Short mmCIF file of C-alpha atoms (C1' of nucleotides) and ligand atoms in Angstrom, two decimals:
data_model
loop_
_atom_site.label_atom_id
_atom_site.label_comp_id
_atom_site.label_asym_id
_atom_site.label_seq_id
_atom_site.Cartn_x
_atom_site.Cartn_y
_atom_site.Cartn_z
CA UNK A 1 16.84 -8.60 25.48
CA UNK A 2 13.00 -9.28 26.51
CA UNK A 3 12.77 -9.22 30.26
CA UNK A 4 9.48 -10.44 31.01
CA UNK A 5 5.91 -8.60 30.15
CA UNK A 6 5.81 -6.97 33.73
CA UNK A 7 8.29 -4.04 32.98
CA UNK A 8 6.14 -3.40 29.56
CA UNK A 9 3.10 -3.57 31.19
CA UNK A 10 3.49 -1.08 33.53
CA UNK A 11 5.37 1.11 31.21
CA UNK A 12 1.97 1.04 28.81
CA UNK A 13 -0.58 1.19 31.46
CA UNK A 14 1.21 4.74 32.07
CA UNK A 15 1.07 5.75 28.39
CA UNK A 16 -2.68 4.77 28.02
CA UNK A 17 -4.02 5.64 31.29
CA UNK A 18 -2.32 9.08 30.23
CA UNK A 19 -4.27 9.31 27.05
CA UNK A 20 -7.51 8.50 28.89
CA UNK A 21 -7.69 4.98 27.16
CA UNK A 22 -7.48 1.54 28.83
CA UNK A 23 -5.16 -1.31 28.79
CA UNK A 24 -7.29 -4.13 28.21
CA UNK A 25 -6.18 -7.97 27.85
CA UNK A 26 -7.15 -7.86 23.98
CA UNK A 27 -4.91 -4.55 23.60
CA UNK A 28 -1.92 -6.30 26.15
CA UNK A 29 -2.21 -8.68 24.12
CA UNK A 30 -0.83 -6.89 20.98
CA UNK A 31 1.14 -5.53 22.62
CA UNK A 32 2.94 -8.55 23.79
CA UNK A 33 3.09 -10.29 20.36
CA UNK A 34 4.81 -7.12 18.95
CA UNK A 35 7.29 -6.60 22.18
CA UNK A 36 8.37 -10.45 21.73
CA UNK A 37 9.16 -10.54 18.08
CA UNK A 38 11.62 -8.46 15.90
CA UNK A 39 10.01 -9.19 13.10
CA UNK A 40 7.80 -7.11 10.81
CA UNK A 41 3.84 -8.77 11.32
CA UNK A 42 0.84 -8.32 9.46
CA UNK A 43 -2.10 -7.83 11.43
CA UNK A 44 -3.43 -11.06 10.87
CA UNK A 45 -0.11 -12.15 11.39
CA UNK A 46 -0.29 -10.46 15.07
CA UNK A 47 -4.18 -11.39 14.91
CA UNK A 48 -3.15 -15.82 15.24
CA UNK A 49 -0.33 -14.45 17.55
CA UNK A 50 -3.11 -13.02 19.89
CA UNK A 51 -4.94 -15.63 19.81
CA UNK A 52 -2.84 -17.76 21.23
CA UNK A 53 -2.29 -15.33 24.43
CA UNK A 54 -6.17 -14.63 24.31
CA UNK A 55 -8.38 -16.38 22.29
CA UNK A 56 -11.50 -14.03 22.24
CA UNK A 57 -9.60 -11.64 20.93
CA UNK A 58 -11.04 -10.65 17.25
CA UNK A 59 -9.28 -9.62 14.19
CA UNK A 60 -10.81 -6.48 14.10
CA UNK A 61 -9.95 -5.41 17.87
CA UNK A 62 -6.40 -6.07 16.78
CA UNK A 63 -6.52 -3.23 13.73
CA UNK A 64 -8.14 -1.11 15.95
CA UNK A 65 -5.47 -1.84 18.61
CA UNK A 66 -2.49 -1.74 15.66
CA UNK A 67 -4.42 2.15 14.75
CA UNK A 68 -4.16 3.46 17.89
CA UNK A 69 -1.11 2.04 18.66
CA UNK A 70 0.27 4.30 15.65
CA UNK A 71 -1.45 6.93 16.43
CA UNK A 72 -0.22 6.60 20.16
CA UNK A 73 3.37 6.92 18.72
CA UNK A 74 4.23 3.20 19.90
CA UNK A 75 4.18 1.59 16.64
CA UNK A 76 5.55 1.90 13.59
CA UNK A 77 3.27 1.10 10.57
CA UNK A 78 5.23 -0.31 7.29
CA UNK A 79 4.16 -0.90 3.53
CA UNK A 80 6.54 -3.06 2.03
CA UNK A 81 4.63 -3.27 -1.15
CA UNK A 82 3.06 -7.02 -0.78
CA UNK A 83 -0.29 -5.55 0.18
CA UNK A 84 -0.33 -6.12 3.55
CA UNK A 85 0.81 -3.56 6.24
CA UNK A 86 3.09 -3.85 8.72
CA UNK A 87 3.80 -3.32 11.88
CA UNK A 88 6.65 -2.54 14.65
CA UNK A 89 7.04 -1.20 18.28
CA UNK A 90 9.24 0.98 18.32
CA UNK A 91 11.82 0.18 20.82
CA UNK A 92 13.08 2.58 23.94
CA UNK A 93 15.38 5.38 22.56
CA UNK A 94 18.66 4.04 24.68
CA UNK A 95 18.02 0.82 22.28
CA UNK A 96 20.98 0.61 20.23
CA UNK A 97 19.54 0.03 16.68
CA UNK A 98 16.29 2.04 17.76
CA UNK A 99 16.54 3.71 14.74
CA UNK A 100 16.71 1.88 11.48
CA UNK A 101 15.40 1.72 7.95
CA UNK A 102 14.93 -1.80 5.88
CA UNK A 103 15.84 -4.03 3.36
CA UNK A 104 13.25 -5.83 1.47
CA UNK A 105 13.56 -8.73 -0.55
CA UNK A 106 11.53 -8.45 -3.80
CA UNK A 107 11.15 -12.51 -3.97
CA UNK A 108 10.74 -14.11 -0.11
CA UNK A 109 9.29 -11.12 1.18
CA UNK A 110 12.12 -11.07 4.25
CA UNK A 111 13.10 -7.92 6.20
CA UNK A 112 16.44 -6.91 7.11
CA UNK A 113 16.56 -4.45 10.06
CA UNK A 114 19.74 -2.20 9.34
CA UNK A 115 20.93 1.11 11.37
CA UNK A 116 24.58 1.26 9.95
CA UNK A 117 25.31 4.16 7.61
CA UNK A 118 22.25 5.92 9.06
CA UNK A 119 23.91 9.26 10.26
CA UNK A 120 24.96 9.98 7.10
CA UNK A 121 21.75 9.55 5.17
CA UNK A 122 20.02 11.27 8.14
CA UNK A 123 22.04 14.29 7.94
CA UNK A 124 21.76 14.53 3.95
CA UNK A 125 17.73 13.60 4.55
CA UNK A 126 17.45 16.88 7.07
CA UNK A 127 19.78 18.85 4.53
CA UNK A 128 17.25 18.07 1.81
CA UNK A 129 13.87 18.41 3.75
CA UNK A 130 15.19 21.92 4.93
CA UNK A 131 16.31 22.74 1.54
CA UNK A 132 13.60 21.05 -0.12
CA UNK A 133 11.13 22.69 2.50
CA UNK A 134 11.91 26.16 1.73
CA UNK A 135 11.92 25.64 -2.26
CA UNK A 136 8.86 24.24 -2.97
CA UNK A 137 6.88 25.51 0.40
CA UNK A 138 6.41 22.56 2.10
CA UNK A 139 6.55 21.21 5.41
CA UNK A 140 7.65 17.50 5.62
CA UNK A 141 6.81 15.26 8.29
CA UNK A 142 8.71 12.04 7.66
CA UNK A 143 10.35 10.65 5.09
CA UNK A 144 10.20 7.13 3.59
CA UNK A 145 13.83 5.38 2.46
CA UNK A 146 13.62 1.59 1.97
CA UNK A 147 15.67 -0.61 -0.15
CA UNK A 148 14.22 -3.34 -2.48
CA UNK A 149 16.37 -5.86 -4.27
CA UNK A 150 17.50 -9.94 -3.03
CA UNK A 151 18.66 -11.71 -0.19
CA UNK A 152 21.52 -14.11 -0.33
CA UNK A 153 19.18 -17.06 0.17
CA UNK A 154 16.86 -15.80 -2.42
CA UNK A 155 20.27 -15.09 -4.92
CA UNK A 156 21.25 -18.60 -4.97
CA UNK A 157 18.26 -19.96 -5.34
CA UNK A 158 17.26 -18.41 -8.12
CA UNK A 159 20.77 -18.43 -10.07
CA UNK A 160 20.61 -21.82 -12.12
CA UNK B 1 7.24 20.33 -24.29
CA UNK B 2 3.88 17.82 -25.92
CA UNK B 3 4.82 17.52 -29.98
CA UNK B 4 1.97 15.45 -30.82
CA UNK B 5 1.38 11.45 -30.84
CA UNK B 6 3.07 10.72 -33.83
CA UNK B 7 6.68 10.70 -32.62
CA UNK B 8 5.46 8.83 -30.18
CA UNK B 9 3.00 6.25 -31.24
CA UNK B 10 6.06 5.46 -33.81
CA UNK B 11 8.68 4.84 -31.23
CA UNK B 12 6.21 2.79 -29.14
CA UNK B 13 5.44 0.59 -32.13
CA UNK B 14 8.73 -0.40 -32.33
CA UNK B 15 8.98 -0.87 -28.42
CA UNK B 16 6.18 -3.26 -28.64
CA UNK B 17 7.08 -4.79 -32.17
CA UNK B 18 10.31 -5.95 -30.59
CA UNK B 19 8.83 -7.33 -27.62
CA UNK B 20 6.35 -9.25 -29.65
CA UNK B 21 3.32 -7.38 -28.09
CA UNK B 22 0.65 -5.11 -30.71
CA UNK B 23 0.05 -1.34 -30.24
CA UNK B 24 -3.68 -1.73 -30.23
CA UNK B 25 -6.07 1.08 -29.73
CA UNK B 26 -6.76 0.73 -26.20
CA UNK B 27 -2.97 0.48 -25.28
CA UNK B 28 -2.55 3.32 -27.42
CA UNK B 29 -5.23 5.62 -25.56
CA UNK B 30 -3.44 4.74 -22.09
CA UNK B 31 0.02 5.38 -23.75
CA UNK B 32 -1.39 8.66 -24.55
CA UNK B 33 -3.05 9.51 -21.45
CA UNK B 34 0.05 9.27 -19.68
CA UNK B 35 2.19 11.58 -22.03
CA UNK B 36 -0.12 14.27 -22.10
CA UNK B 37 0.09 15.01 -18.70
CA UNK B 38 2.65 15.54 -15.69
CA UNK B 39 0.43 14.30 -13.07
CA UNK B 40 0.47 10.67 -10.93
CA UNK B 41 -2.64 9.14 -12.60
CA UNK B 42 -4.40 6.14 -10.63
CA UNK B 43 -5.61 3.58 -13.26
CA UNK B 44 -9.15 4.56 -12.59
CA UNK B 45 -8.35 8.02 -13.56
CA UNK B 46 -6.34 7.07 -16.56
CA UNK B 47 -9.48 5.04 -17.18
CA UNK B 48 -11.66 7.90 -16.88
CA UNK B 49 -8.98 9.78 -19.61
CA UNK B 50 -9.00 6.77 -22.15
CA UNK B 51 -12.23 6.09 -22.37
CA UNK B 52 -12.77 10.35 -23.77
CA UNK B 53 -10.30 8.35 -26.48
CA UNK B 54 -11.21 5.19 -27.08
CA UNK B 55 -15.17 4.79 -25.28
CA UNK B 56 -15.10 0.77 -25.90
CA UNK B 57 -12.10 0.59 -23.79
CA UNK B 58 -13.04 -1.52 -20.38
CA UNK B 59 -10.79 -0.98 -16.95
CA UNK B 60 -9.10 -4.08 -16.73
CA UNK B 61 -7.33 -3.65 -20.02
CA UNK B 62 -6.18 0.00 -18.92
CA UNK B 63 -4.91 -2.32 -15.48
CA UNK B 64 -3.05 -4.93 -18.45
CA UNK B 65 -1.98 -2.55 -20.30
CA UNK B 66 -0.14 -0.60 -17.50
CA UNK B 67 0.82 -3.88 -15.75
CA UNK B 68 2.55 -4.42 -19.42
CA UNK B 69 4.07 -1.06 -19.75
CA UNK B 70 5.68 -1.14 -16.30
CA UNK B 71 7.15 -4.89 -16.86
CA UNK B 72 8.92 -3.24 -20.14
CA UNK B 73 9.96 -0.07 -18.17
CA UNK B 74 7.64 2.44 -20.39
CA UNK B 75 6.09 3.34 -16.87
CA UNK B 76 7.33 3.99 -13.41
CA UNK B 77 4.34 2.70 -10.37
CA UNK B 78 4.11 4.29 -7.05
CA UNK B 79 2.48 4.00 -4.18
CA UNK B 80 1.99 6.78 -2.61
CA UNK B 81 -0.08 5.97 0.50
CA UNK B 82 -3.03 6.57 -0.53
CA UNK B 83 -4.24 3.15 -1.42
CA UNK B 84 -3.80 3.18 -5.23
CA UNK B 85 -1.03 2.53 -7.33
CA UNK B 86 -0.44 5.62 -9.21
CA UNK B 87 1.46 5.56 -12.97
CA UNK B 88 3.76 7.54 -14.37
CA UNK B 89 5.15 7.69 -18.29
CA UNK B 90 9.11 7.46 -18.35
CA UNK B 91 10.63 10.26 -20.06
CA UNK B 92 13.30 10.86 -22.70
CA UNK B 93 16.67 10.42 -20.27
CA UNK B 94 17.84 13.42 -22.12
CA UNK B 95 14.50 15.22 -20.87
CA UNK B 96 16.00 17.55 -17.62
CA UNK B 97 13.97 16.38 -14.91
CA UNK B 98 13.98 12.82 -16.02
CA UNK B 99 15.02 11.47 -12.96
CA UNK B 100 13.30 12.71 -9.76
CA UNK B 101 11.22 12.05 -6.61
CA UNK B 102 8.63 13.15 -4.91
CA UNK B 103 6.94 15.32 -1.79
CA UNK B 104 3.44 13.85 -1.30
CA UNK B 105 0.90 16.13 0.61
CA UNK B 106 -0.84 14.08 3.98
CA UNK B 107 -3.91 15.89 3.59
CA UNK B 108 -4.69 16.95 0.07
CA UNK B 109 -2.22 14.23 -1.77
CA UNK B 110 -0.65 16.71 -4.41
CA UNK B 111 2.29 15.28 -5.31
CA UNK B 112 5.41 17.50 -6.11
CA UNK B 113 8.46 16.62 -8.48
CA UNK B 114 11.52 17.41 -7.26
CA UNK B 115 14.56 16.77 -9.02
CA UNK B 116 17.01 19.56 -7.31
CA UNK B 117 19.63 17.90 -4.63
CA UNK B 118 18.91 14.35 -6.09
CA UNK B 119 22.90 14.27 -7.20
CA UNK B 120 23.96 14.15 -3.45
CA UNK B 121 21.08 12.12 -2.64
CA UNK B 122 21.88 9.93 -5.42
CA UNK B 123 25.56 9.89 -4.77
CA UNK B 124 25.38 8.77 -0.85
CA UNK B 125 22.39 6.35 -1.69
CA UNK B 126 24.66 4.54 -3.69
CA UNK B 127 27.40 4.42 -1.57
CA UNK B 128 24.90 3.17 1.26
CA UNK B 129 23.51 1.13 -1.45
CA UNK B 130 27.56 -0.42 -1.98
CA UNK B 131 28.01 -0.78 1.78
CA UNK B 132 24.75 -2.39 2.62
CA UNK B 133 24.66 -4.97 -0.26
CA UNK B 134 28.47 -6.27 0.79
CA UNK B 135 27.48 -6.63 4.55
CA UNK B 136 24.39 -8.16 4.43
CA UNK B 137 24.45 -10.12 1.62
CA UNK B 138 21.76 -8.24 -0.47
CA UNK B 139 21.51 -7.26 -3.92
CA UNK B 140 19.82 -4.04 -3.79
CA UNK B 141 17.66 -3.49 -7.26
CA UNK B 142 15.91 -0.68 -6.66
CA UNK B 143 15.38 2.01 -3.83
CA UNK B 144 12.65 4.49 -2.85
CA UNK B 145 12.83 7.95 -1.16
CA UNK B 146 9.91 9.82 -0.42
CA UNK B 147 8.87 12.87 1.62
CA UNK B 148 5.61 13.22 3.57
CA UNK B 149 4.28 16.48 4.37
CA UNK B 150 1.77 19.43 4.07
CA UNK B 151 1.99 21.50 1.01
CA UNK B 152 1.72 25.45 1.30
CA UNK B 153 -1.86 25.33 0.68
CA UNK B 154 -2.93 22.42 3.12
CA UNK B 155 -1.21 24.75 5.60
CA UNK B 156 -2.76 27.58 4.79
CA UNK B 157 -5.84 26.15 5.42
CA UNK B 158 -5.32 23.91 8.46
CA UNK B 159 -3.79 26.95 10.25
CA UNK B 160 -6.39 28.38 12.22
"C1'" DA C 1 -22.08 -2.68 46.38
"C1'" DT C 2 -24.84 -0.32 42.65
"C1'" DT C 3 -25.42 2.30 38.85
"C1'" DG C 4 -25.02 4.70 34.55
"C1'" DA C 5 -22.35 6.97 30.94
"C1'" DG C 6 -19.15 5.98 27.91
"C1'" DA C 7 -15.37 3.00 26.21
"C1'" DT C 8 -14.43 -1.36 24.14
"C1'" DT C 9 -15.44 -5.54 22.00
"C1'" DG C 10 -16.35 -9.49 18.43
"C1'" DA C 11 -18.95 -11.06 14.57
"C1'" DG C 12 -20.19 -10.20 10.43
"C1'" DA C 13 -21.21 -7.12 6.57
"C1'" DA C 14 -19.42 -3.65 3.55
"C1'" DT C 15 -15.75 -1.34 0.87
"C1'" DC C 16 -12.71 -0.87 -2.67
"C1'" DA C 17 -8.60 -1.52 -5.50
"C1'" DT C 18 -6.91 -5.04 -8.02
"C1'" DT C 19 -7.03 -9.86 -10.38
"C1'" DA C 20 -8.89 -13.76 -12.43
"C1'" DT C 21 -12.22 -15.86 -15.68
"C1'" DC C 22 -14.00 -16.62 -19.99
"C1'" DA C 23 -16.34 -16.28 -24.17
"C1'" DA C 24 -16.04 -13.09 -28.09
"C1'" DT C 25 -13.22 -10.61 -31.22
"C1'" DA C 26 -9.19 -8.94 -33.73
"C1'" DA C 27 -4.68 -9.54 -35.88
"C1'" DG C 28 -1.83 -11.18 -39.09
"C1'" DG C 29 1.05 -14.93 -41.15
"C1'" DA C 30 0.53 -19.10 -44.28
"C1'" DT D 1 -9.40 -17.31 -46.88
"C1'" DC D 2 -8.11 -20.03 -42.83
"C1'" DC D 3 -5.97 -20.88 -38.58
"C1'" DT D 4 -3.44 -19.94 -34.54
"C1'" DT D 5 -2.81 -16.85 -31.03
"C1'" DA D 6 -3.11 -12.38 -28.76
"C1'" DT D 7 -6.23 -9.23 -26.97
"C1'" DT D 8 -10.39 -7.58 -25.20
"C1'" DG D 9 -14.60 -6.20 -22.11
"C1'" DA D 10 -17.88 -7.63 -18.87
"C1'" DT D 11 -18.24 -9.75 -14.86
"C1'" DA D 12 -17.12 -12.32 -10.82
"C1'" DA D 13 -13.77 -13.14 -7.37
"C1'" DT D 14 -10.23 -11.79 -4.12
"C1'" DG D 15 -8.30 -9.99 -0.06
"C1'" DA D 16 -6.94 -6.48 3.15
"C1'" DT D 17 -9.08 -3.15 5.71
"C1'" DT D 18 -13.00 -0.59 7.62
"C1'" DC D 19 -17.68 -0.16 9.18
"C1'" DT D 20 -21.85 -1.36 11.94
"C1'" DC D 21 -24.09 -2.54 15.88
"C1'" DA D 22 -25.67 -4.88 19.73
"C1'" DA D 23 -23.42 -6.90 23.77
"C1'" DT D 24 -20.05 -6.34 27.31
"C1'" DC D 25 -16.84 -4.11 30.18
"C1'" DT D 26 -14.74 0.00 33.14
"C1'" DC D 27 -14.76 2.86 36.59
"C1'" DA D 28 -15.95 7.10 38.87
"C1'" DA D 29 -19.80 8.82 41.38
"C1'" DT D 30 -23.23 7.56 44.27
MN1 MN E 1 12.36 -2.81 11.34
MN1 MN E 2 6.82 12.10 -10.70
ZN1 ZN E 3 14.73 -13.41 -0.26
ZN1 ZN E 4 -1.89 19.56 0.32
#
DNA sequence: ATTGAGATTGAGAATCATTATCAATAAGGA
DNA sequence: TCCTTATTGATAATGATTCTCAATCTCAAT
């Protein structure tokens, strides 16, 4: 899966030299906590990640870092409805399981990744928005689908 | 559409009667707030409404009250982005329209009802809903669709 | 190498929606 | 009426995120 920082690194260094901004180590940083985990971080989640990679790093840095990341197109930004965000790079296209949409459990909080059964909802999604679009005269963007309900772990647990 | 609050201040009586809970005057003044209109109030604006009702009325009971009426499924919450919860009274199932989601404007945050081409939607959700729970374990409860865009009048204006 | 304009940073303060606290009040059954 | 309990409003506290600002860093032009 993760080959090493080097290939990333140069990769970025393209995308932000491109945009006019620079790679520093508190942004590389970021950007290797998010590129070595699958999970779905909080910033202050990523924030005592950084720190150990580069401990003058500051929370703040790393939501400015997380913003323009977004903004960049490089990360996906999640609400999950504990009131935190969230965060995810968003993998190379080729990546199988690039695209996906989540599960979220309503008592542990845990994230399930899951891309099967996506072409389907994607194509009735587009359907919609283009119907949708041309009823009510609006242009949509993106669209949100998540799932909320238990995991197994979280089932068992709580069935006395 | 509106026939007054005394259909509905009696069927909420009993609602609350049964639950053990009393239809006081302040819960009464959000209750109405929220049938009178159509709109996706944030608790500071149903604040705002209830206190033209009921002055003595103080925020954090309009916050109980709602947190109350959405644990006995009176009232739908939402989040729609924009960093407050926003509430919602549930309608009469027989009400057309009853069940329905929603466009949210990016830059002006109108929010549009939409209830055409929810069947389909509805109809593959649950089958992705059926699929997803038996593969990954996961006991889907609940599930949220929701379109981001620009409404006509947001692109009216940011069209230069 | 030096310099200077502008980008970036970290620490701490500020914001702002929501919750928690708590003493006062209201409800309503015995 | 009396007593137990639910409910309330004012206020403080919380917690994630954003803002401020002086210090530091980059790097292209000298
Ligand atoms: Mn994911
Ligand atoms: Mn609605
Ligand atoms: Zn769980
Ligand atoms: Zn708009």
């Amino acid at each position: 899966m993760y080959r090493g920082p080097r290939r990333g690194h140069a990769w970025w260094q393209g995308r932000f030299r491109g945009c006019g901004y620079r790679l520093t180590l508190p942004r590389q940083a970021v950007l290797d906590v998010l590129s070595r985990t699958s999970k779905h971080l909080s910033a202050e989640e990523i924030y005592l990640e950084v720190r150990k990679i580069n401990p003058g790093s500051g929370l703040s840095t790393v939501y400015r870092t997380l913003e323009l990341l977004v903004q960049m197109g490089l990360v996906f930004k999640f609400d999950f409805g504990d009131g935190r965000a969230r965060y995810e790079l968003i993998r190379n296209t080729r990546d199988k399981n690039h695209h996906h949409h989540h599960l979220i459990c309503i008592n542990c909080n845990r994230v399930i990744d899951y891309s099967e059964f996506i072409r389907e909802e994607e194509e009735l999604l587009s359907k919609t928005e283009k119907e949708l679009s041309n009823k009510y005269d609006f242009k949509i963007k993106k669209h949100i689908v998540q799932f909320y309900g238990l995991c197994g772990e979280c089932r068992k647990e709580l069935e006395d």
